[in-house]
C-alpha atoms as a printed R data frame, in Angstrom:
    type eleno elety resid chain resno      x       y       z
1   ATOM     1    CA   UNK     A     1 45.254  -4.969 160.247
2   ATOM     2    CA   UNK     A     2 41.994  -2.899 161.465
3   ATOM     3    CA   UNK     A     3 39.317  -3.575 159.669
4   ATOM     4    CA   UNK     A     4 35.396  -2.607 159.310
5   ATOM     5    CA   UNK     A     5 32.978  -5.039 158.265
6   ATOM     6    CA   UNK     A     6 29.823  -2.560 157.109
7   ATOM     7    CA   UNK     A     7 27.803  -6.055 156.418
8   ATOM     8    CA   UNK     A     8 23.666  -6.907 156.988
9   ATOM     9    CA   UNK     A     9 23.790 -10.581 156.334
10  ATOM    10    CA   UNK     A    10 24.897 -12.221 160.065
11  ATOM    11    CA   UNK     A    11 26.231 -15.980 157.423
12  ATOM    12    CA   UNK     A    12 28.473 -13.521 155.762
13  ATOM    13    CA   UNK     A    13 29.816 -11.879 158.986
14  ATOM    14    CA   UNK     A    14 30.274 -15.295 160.660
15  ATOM    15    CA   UNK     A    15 32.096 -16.725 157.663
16  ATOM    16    CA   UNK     A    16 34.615 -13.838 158.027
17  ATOM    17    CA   UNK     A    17 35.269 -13.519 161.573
18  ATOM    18    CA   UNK     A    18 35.962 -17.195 161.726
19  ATOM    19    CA   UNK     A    19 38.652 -16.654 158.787
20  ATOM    20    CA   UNK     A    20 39.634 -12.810 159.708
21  ATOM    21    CA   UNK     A    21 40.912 -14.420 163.122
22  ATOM    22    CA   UNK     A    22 43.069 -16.650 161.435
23  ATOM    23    CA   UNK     A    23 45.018 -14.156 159.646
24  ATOM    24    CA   UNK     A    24 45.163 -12.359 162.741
25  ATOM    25    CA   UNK     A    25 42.583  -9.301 161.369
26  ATOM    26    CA   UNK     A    26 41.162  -7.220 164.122
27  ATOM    27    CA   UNK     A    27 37.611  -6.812 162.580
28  ATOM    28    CA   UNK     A    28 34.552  -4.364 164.088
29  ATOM    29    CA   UNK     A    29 31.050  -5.563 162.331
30  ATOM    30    CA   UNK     A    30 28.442  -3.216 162.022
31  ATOM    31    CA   UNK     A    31 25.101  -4.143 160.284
32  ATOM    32    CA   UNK     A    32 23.512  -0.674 159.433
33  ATOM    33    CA   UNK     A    33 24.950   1.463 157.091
34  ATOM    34    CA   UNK     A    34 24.157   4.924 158.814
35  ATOM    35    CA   UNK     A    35 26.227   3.256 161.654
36  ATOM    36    CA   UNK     A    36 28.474   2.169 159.380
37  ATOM    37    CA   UNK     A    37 29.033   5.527 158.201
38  ATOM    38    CA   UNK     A    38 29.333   6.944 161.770
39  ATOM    39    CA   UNK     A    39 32.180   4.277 162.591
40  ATOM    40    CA   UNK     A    40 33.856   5.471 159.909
41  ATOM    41    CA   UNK     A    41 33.897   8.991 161.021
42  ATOM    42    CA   UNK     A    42 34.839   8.157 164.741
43  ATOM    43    CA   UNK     A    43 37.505   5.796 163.903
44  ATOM    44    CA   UNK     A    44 40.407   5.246 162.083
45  ATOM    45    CA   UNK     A    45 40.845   1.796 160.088
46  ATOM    46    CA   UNK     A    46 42.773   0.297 157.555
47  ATOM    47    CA   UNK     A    47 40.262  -1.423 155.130
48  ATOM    48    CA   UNK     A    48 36.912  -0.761 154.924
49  ATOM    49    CA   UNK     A    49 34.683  -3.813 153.861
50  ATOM    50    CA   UNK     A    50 31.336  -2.617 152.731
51  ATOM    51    CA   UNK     A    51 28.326  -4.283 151.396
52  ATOM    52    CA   UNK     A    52 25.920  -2.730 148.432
53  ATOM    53    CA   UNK     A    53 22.615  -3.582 150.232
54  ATOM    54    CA   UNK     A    54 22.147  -2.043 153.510
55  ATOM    55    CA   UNK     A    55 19.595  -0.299 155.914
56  ATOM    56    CA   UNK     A    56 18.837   3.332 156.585
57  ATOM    57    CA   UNK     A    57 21.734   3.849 154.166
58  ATOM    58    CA   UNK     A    58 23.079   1.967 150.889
59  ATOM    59    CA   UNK     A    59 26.289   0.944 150.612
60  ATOM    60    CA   UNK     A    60 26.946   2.933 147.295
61  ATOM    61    CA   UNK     A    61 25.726   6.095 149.230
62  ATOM    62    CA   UNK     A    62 28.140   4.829 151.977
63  ATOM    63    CA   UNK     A    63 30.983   4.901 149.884
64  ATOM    64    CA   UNK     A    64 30.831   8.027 148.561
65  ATOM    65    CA   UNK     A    65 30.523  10.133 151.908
66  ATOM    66    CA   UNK     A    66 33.067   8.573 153.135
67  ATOM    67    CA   UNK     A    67 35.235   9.663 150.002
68  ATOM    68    CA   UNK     A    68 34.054  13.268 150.932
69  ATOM    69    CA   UNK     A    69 36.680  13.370 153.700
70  ATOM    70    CA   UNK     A    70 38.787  10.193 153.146
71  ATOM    71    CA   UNK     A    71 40.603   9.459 150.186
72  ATOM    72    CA   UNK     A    72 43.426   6.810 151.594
73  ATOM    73    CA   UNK     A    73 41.404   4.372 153.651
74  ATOM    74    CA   UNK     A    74 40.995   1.620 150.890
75  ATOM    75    CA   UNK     A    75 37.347   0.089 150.366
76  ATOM    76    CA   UNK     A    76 36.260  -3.221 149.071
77  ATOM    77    CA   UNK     A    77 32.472  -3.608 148.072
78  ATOM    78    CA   UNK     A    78 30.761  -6.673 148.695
79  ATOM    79    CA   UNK     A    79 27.559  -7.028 145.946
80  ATOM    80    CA   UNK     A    80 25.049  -9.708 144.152
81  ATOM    81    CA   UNK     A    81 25.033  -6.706 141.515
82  ATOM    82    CA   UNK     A    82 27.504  -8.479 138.907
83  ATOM    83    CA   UNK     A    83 26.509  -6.182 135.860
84  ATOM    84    CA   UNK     A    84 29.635  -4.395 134.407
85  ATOM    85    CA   UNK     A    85 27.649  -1.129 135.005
86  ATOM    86    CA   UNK     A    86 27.010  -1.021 138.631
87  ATOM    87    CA   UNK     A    87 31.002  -2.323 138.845
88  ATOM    88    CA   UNK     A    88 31.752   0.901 137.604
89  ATOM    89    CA   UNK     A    89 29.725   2.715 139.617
90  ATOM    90    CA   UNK     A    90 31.082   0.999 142.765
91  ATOM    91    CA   UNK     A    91 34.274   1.823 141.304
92  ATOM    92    CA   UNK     A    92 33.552   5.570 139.844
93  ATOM    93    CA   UNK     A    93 31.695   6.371 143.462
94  ATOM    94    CA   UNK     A    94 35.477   5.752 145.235
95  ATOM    95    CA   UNK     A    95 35.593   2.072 145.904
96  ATOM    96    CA   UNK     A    96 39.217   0.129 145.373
97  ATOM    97    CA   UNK     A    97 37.600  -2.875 144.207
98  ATOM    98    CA   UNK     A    98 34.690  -5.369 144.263
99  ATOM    99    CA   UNK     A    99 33.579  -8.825 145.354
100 ATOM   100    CA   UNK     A   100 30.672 -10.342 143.646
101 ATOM   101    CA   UNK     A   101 28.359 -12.731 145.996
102 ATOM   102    CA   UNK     A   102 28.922 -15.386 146.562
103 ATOM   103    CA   UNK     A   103 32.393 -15.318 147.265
104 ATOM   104    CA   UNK     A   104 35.238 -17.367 148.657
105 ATOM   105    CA   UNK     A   105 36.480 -15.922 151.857
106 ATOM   106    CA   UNK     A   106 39.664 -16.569 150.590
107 ATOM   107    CA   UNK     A   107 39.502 -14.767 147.417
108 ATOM   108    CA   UNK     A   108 38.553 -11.697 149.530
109 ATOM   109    CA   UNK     A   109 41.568 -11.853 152.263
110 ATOM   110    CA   UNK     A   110 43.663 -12.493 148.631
111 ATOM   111    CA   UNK     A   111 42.237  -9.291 147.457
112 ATOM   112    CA   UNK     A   112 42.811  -7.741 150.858
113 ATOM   113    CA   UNK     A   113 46.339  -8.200 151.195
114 ATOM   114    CA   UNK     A   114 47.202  -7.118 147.452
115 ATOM   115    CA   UNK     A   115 45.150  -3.763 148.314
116 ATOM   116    CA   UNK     A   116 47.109  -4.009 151.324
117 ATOM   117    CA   UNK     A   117 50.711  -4.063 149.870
118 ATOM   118    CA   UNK     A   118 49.742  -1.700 147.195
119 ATOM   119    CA   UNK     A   119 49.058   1.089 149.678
120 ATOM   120    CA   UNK     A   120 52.319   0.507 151.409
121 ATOM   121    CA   UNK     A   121 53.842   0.237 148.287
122 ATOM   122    CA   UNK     A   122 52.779   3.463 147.136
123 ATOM   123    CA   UNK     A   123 53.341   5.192 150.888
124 ATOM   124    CA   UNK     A   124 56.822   4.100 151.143
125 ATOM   125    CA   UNK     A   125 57.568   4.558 147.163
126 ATOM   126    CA   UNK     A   126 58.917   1.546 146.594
127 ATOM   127    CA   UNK     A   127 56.519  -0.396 144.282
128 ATOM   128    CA   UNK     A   128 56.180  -0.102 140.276
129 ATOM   129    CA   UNK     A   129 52.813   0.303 138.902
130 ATOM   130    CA   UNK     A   130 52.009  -2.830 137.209
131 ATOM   131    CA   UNK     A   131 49.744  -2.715 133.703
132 ATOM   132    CA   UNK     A   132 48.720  -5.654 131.727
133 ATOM   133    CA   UNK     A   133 46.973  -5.076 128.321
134 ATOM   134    CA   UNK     A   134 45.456  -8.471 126.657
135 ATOM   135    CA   UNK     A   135 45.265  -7.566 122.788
136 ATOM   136    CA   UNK     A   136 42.767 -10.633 122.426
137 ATOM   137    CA   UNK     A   137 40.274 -10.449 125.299
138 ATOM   138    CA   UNK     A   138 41.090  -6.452 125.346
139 ATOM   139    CA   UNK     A   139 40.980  -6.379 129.258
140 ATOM   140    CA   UNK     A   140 43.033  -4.150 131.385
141 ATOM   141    CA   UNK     A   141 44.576  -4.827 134.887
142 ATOM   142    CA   UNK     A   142 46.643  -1.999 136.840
143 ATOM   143    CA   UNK     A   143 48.125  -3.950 139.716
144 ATOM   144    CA   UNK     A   144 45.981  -6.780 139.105
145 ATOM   145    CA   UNK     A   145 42.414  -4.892 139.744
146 ATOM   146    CA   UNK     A   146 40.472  -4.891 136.182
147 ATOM   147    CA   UNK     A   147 39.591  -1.322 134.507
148 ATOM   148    CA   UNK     A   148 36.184  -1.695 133.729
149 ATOM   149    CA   UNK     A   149 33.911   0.415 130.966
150 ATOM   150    CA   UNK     A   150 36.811   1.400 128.660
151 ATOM   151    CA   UNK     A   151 35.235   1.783 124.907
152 ATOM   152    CA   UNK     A   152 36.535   0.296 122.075
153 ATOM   153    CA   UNK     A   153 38.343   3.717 120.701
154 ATOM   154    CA   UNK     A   154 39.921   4.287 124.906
155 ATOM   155    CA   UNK     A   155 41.048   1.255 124.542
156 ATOM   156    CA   UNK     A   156 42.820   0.999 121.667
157 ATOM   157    CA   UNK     A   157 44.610   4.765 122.682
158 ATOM   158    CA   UNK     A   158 46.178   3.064 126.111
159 ATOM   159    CA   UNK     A   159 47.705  -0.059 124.034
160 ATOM   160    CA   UNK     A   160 49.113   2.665 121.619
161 ATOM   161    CA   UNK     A   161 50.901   4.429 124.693
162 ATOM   162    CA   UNK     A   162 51.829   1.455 126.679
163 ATOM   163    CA   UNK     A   163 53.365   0.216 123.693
164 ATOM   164    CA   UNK     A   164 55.788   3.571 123.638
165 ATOM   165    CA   UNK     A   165 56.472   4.502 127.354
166 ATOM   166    CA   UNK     A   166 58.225   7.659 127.383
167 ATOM   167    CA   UNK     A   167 57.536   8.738 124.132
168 ATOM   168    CA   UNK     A   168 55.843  12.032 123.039
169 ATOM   169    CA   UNK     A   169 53.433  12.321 120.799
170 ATOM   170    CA   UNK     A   170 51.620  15.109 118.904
171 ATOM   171    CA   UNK     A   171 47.469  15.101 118.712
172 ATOM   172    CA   UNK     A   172 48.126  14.880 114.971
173 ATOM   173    CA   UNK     A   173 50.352  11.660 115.562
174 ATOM   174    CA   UNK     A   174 47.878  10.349 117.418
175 ATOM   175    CA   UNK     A   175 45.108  10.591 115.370
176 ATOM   176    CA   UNK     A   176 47.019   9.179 112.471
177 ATOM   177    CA   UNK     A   177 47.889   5.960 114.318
178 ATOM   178    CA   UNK     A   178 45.071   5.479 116.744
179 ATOM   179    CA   UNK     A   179 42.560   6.667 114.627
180 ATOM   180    CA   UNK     A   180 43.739   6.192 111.195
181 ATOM   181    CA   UNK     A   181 44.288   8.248 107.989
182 ATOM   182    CA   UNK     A   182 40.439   8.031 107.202
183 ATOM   183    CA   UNK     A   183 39.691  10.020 110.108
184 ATOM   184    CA   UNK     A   184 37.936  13.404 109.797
185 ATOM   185    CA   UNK     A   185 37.284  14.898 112.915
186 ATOM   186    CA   UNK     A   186 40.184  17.349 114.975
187 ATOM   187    CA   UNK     A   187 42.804  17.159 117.778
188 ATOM   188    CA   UNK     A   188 40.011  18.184 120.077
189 ATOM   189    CA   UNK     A   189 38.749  14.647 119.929
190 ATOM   190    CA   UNK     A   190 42.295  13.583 121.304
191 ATOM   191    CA   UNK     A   191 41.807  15.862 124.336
192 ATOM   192    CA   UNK     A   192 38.468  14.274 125.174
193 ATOM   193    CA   UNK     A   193 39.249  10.303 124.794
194 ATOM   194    CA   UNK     A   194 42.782  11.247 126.764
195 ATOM   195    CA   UNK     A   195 40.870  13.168 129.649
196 ATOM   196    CA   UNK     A   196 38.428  10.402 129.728
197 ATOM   197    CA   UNK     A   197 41.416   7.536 130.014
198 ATOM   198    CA   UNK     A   198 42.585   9.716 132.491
199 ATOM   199    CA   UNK     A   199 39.821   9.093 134.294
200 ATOM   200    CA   UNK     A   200 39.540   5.923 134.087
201 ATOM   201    CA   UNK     A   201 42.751   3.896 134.862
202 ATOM   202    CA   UNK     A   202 44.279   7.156 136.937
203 ATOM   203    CA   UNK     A   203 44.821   8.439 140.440
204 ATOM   204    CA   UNK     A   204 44.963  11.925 141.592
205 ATOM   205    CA   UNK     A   205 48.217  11.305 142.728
206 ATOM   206    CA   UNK     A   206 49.649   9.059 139.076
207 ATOM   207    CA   UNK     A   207 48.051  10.627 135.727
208 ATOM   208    CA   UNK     A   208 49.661   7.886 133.822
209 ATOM   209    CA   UNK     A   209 49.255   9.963 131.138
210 ATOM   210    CA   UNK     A   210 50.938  13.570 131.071
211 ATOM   211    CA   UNK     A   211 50.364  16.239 128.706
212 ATOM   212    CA   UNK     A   212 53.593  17.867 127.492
213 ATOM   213    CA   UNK     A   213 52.951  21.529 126.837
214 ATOM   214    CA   UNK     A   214 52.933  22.747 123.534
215 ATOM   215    CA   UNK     A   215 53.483  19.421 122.384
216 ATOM   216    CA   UNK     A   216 51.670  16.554 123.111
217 ATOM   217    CA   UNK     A   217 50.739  13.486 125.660
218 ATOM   218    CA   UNK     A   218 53.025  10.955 126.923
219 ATOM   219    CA   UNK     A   219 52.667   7.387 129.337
220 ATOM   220    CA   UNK     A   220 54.353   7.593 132.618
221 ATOM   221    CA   UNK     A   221 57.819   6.331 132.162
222 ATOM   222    CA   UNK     A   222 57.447   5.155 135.771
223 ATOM   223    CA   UNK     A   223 54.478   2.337 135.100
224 ATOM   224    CA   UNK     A   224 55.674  -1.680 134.536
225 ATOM   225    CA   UNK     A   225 53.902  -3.007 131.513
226 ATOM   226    CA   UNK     A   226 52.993  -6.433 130.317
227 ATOM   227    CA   UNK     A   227 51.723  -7.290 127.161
228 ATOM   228    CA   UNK     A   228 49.794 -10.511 125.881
């Protein structure tokens, strides 16, 4: 595996060359993030490791050019931002997932190699989409990386759908059992928490959730789900 350290702090970079090399990574450090960036256009890799803090250009900014043009190449960011809002924004600005400092360097060539076979997975079509909903601590993993910043109310609409894969359902029968009989607003508010879930736990290429014309939404028949 080809990868691109985008990384300021020289610790850091000399913690993971020493344990890159021993799972046989080929790994290019660069300290800037302009550079960084201009790597990135010059060359092709196949994970992208790139840090929030960084010179000339941050690593947020980073991120999203590179998004501009490539949409495959997956990116981990490395941060000491551990607030559940600038998650998201890693996450929202194109970023496959994020490493909180400090950080085990094993943790992160874990996290690596589960990226890793998930983008073979999903190049080959072999792998299931894998779901977890926790009813008690209300979290939500899709193939093990958490969905961050789902309200209450977005919530509570995916554990209604995982809980019926396949099935369609009207606005109306979703208001009534999402929502409740006491509701008073329309099927328009449907439309907006659905596009927003969308959003949220989706990919371009996997919806999850469909909308069945002149009828309804339903949850990919094609995802795994586990419920606790």
């Amino acid at each position: 595996m080809d990868i691109l350290v985008i990384e300021d702090n020289e610790s850091v970079c000399s913690m993971l060359e020493m344990f890159f090399m021993k799972e046989g990574f080929q790994v290019t450090f660069i300290s800037n993030g302009l550079e960084g960036y201009k790597h990135v256009t010059q060359n092709k890799y196949d994970m992208i490791i790139l840090d929030w803090m960084l010179p000339d250009l941050d690593g947020i900014t980073v991120c999203r050019k590179i998004r501009e043009t490539d949409k495959e190449t997956p990116i981990i960011m490395l941060t000491a931002k551990d607030g559940e809002s600038d998650q998201v924004l890693g996450l929202e600005m194109g970023a496959d997932d994020y490493v909180t400092k400090p950080f085990s360097p094993l943790a992160l060539i874990a996290r690596i190699k589960a990226i890793w076979r998930r983008k073979s997975n999903e190049e080959d079509g072999s792998g299931n989409v894998i779901i977890k909903v926790n009813k008690e601590t209300r979290e939500v993993l899709i193939d093990d990386r958490p969905v961050l910043g789902l309200t209450p109310k977005e919530f509570d609409l995916l554990s209604f759908f995982v809980q019926h894969p396949k099935q369609v359902f009207s606005r109306e029968q979703i208001l009534q059992q999402v929502w409740g009989f006491q509701f008073y607003g329309d099927d328009r508010t449907v439309d907006v928490h659905i596009k927003r879930l969308r959003r949220k736990i989706g990919r371009d290429s996997q919806p999850f959730l469909h909308t069945v014309w002149g009828v309804g939404y339903k949850f990919d028949e094609t995802v795994v789900v586990h419920e606790n």
